[in-house]
Amino acid sequence: MSTVMWDLDGCATLFVEEFYPRLCAWEDLTPTEWETWHHYRTHGISDTDFVKHLTQYAEEGGFGDQTPVDGFAEAVKQIAAAGHTQHVVTDRPEIALADTAWWIEEYAPEINTLEISRDKTVFMAQGPGPYYAIDDRVENVQALLNAGVNAYLMDWPWNRDSILPRVVSLEEFAQIVCA
């Protein structure tokens, strides 16, 4: 049995597709292709202002309304059926906790725990290894790999410059975990 970590935004949800247009509307900007994780900086938006907008998005229920990535529910079910535990670790504002818990119950009730944390390795306290994880941020996957986790980047334009292990679909991730 393995312990598996899911990142939500950019892995299980269509975060960029749904948040970015709202961010551009709030800032009166014309959307461009999201090319790096910190793409908002190309519009002159500071990290502090970006977090303020994430909080606004959470206050408006945006994290409860997100569309799951194709294959998410099926991948979660496949991993659960193989006997592995699954844990969400997401770096969202705390105010998004209730909407996030509702979303998980709606789309992936097989998920065992939810934690809001910037440190994605916290899931390792939830069970024995081997450990598997999927995330879309290069820094997170590198930290997970450094901690001994079998970690994979969800393939997106903003992380394609990295040579870290990656998957192109959630089905591929589930197959790796269940192999």
Short mmCIF file of C-alpha atoms in Angstrom, two decimals:
data_model
loop_
_atom_site.label_atom_id
_atom_site.label_comp_id
_atom_site.label_asym_id
_atom_site.label_seq_id
_atom_site.Cartn_x
_atom_site.Cartn_y
_atom_site.Cartn_z
CA MET A 1 0.00 0.00 0.00
CA SER A 2 1.23 3.49 -0.88
CA THR A 3 0.41 6.97 0.31
CA VAL A 4 -0.52 9.37 -2.48
CA MET A 5 -0.65 13.18 -2.55
CA TRP A 6 -2.74 15.21 -4.96
CA ASP A 7 -2.27 18.91 -5.63
CA LEU A 8 -5.57 20.41 -6.75
CA ASP A 9 -4.95 23.61 -8.70
CA GLY A 10 -3.31 22.76 -11.99
CA CYS A 11 -3.58 19.01 -11.42
CA ALA A 12 -7.11 18.11 -10.42
CA THR A 13 -8.82 21.39 -11.36
CA LEU A 14 -8.73 23.74 -14.30
CA PHE A 15 -7.40 26.52 -12.09
CA VAL A 16 -5.66 28.65 -14.72
CA GLU A 17 -8.56 28.41 -17.15
CA GLU A 18 -11.06 29.50 -14.49
CA PHE A 19 -9.12 31.84 -12.20
CA TYR A 20 -6.98 33.74 -14.72
CA PRO A 21 -9.90 35.31 -16.66
CA ARG A 22 -11.34 36.56 -13.36
CA LEU A 23 -7.94 37.94 -12.33
CA CYS A 24 -7.70 39.78 -15.65
CA ALA A 25 -11.21 41.18 -15.23
CA TRP A 26 -10.42 42.42 -11.72
CA GLU A 27 -7.19 44.05 -12.95
CA ASP A 28 -8.66 45.24 -16.31
CA LEU A 29 -6.09 43.22 -18.24
CA THR A 30 -6.15 41.36 -21.53
CA PRO A 31 -5.42 37.65 -20.92
CA THR A 32 -2.35 36.19 -22.59
CA GLU A 33 -1.14 32.58 -22.62
CA TRP A 34 -0.20 31.45 -19.11
CA GLU A 35 3.45 30.55 -19.69
CA THR A 36 5.01 30.32 -16.22
CA TRP A 37 3.59 29.59 -12.80
CA HIS A 38 4.17 33.25 -11.89
CA HIS A 39 2.65 34.50 -15.15
CA TYR A 40 0.66 37.13 -13.27
CA ARG A 41 3.96 38.96 -12.71
CA THR A 42 4.14 39.65 -16.48
CA HIS A 43 1.09 41.85 -15.92
CA GLY A 44 2.84 43.73 -13.10
CA ILE A 45 0.81 41.98 -10.36
CA SER A 46 2.84 41.48 -7.19
CA ASP A 47 2.83 38.24 -5.22
CA THR A 48 0.98 40.07 -2.42
CA ASP A 49 -1.73 41.29 -4.80
CA PHE A 50 -1.97 37.83 -6.36
CA VAL A 51 -2.67 36.34 -2.92
CA LYS A 52 -5.30 39.06 -2.31
CA HIS A 53 -7.00 38.03 -5.55
CA LEU A 54 -6.84 34.34 -4.56
CA THR A 55 -8.56 35.30 -1.31
CA GLN A 56 -11.19 37.26 -3.25
CA TYR A 57 -11.70 34.23 -5.50
CA ALA A 58 -12.15 32.07 -2.39
CA GLU A 59 -14.59 34.54 -0.82
CA GLU A 60 -16.68 34.40 -4.00
CA GLY A 61 -16.78 30.59 -3.88
CA GLY A 62 -14.46 30.09 -6.85
CA PHE A 63 -12.66 27.11 -5.34
CA GLY A 64 -15.97 25.31 -4.87
CA ASP A 65 -16.98 25.93 -8.48
CA GLN A 66 -13.88 24.65 -10.27
CA THR A 67 -14.13 22.09 -13.03
CA PRO A 68 -12.25 18.83 -12.46
CA VAL A 69 -9.55 17.91 -14.96
CA ASP A 70 -10.63 15.09 -17.26
CA GLY A 71 -9.96 11.74 -15.64
CA PHE A 72 -9.53 13.03 -12.08
CA ALA A 73 -12.44 11.11 -10.50
CA GLU A 74 -11.53 7.95 -12.39
CA ALA A 75 -7.86 8.15 -11.35
CA VAL A 76 -8.82 8.65 -7.69
CA LYS A 77 -11.17 5.65 -7.86
CA GLN A 78 -8.52 3.45 -9.51
CA ILE A 79 -5.93 4.34 -6.86
CA ALA A 80 -8.42 3.77 -4.02
CA ALA A 81 -9.50 0.42 -5.48
CA ALA A 82 -5.85 -0.65 -5.44
CA GLY A 83 -5.80 -0.02 -1.68
CA HIS A 84 -3.73 3.16 -1.53
CA THR A 85 -4.57 6.14 0.70
CA GLN A 86 -4.93 9.53 -0.95
CA HIS A 87 -4.42 12.98 0.46
CA VAL A 88 -4.93 16.46 -0.93
CA VAL A 89 -2.39 19.10 0.00
CA THR A 90 -3.22 22.45 -1.55
CA ASP A 91 -1.75 25.91 -1.12
CA ARG A 92 -5.02 27.82 -1.06
CA PRO A 93 -6.15 30.55 1.30
CA GLU A 94 -7.55 29.10 4.57
CA ILE A 95 -10.90 30.70 3.73
CA ALA A 96 -11.21 28.17 0.88
CA LEU A 97 -11.15 25.16 3.23
CA ALA A 98 -14.93 24.55 3.39
CA ASP A 99 -15.42 24.95 -0.38
CA THR A 100 -12.41 22.72 -1.03
CA ALA A 101 -13.74 20.02 1.31
CA TRP A 102 -17.14 20.21 -0.42
CA TRP A 103 -15.49 19.96 -3.85
CA ILE A 104 -13.51 16.87 -2.84
CA GLU A 105 -16.62 15.20 -1.42
CA GLU A 106 -18.47 16.00 -4.66
CA TYR A 107 -15.83 14.83 -7.13
CA ALA A 108 -13.50 12.47 -5.25
CA PRO A 109 -15.01 11.17 -2.00
CA GLU A 110 -12.32 8.46 -1.90
CA ILE A 111 -9.77 11.11 -0.83
CA ASN A 112 -8.80 10.42 2.79
CA THR A 113 -7.57 13.82 4.02
CA LEU A 114 -7.31 17.47 3.05
CA GLU A 115 -4.64 19.88 4.23
CA ILE A 116 -3.91 23.46 3.26
CA SER A 117 -0.15 23.88 3.27
CA ARG A 118 2.60 25.33 1.13
CA ASP A 119 4.78 22.38 2.23
CA LYS A 120 3.51 19.48 0.14
CA THR A 121 5.60 16.91 2.03
CA VAL A 122 3.23 17.08 5.03
CA PHE A 123 1.16 14.26 3.53
CA MET A 124 3.97 11.82 4.38
CA ALA A 125 2.75 11.82 8.00
CA GLN A 126 -0.54 10.27 6.81
CA GLY A 127 0.81 6.80 6.07
CA PRO A 128 3.64 4.54 5.04
CA GLY A 129 5.66 4.73 1.87
CA PRO A 130 6.25 4.32 -0.85
CA TYR A 131 5.01 7.84 -1.47
CA TYR A 132 3.64 9.25 -4.70
CA ALA A 133 2.65 12.82 -5.55
CA ILE A 134 1.46 14.94 -8.44
CA ASP A 135 1.85 18.71 -8.63
CA ASP A 136 2.20 21.30 -11.38
CA ARG A 137 4.81 23.52 -9.73
CA VAL A 138 8.45 22.69 -10.38
CA GLU A 139 9.51 23.87 -6.90
CA ASN A 140 6.99 21.58 -5.22
CA VAL A 141 7.95 18.52 -7.25
CA GLN A 142 11.64 19.17 -6.60
CA ALA A 143 11.00 19.43 -2.82
CA LEU A 144 8.97 16.22 -2.92
CA LEU A 145 11.69 14.39 -4.84
CA ASN A 146 14.26 15.66 -2.33
CA ALA A 147 12.10 14.17 0.45
CA GLY A 148 12.11 10.75 -1.23
CA VAL A 149 8.68 10.96 -2.86
CA ASN A 150 7.99 9.52 -6.32
CA ALA A 151 6.78 12.91 -7.54
CA TYR A 152 5.54 13.93 -10.98
CA LEU A 153 4.80 17.20 -12.71
CA MET A 154 1.44 17.48 -14.38
CA ASP A 155 2.49 18.57 -17.86
CA TRP A 156 1.60 22.20 -18.60
CA PRO A 157 3.23 24.98 -20.65
CA TRP A 158 4.43 26.69 -17.46
CA ASN A 159 6.60 23.72 -16.42
CA ARG A 160 7.79 22.32 -19.75
CA ASP A 161 11.30 23.73 -19.34
CA SER A 162 11.87 21.37 -16.43
CA ILE A 163 13.47 17.95 -16.83
CA LEU A 164 11.72 16.58 -13.73
CA PRO A 165 9.53 13.46 -14.05
CA ARG A 166 6.16 14.28 -15.57
CA VAL A 167 2.88 12.81 -16.67
CA VAL A 168 0.60 14.03 -19.42
CA SER A 169 -2.62 12.73 -17.88
CA LEU A 170 -4.09 11.72 -14.55
CA GLU A 171 -4.67 8.26 -16.00
CA GLU A 172 -0.91 7.97 -16.53
CA PHE A 173 -0.30 9.02 -12.90
CA ALA A 174 -2.80 6.42 -11.62
CA GLN A 175 -1.13 3.71 -13.72
CA ILE A 176 2.27 4.57 -12.21
CA VAL A 177 0.89 4.45 -8.66
CA CYS A 178 -0.95 1.18 -9.25
CA ALA A 179 1.87 -0.59 -11.12
#
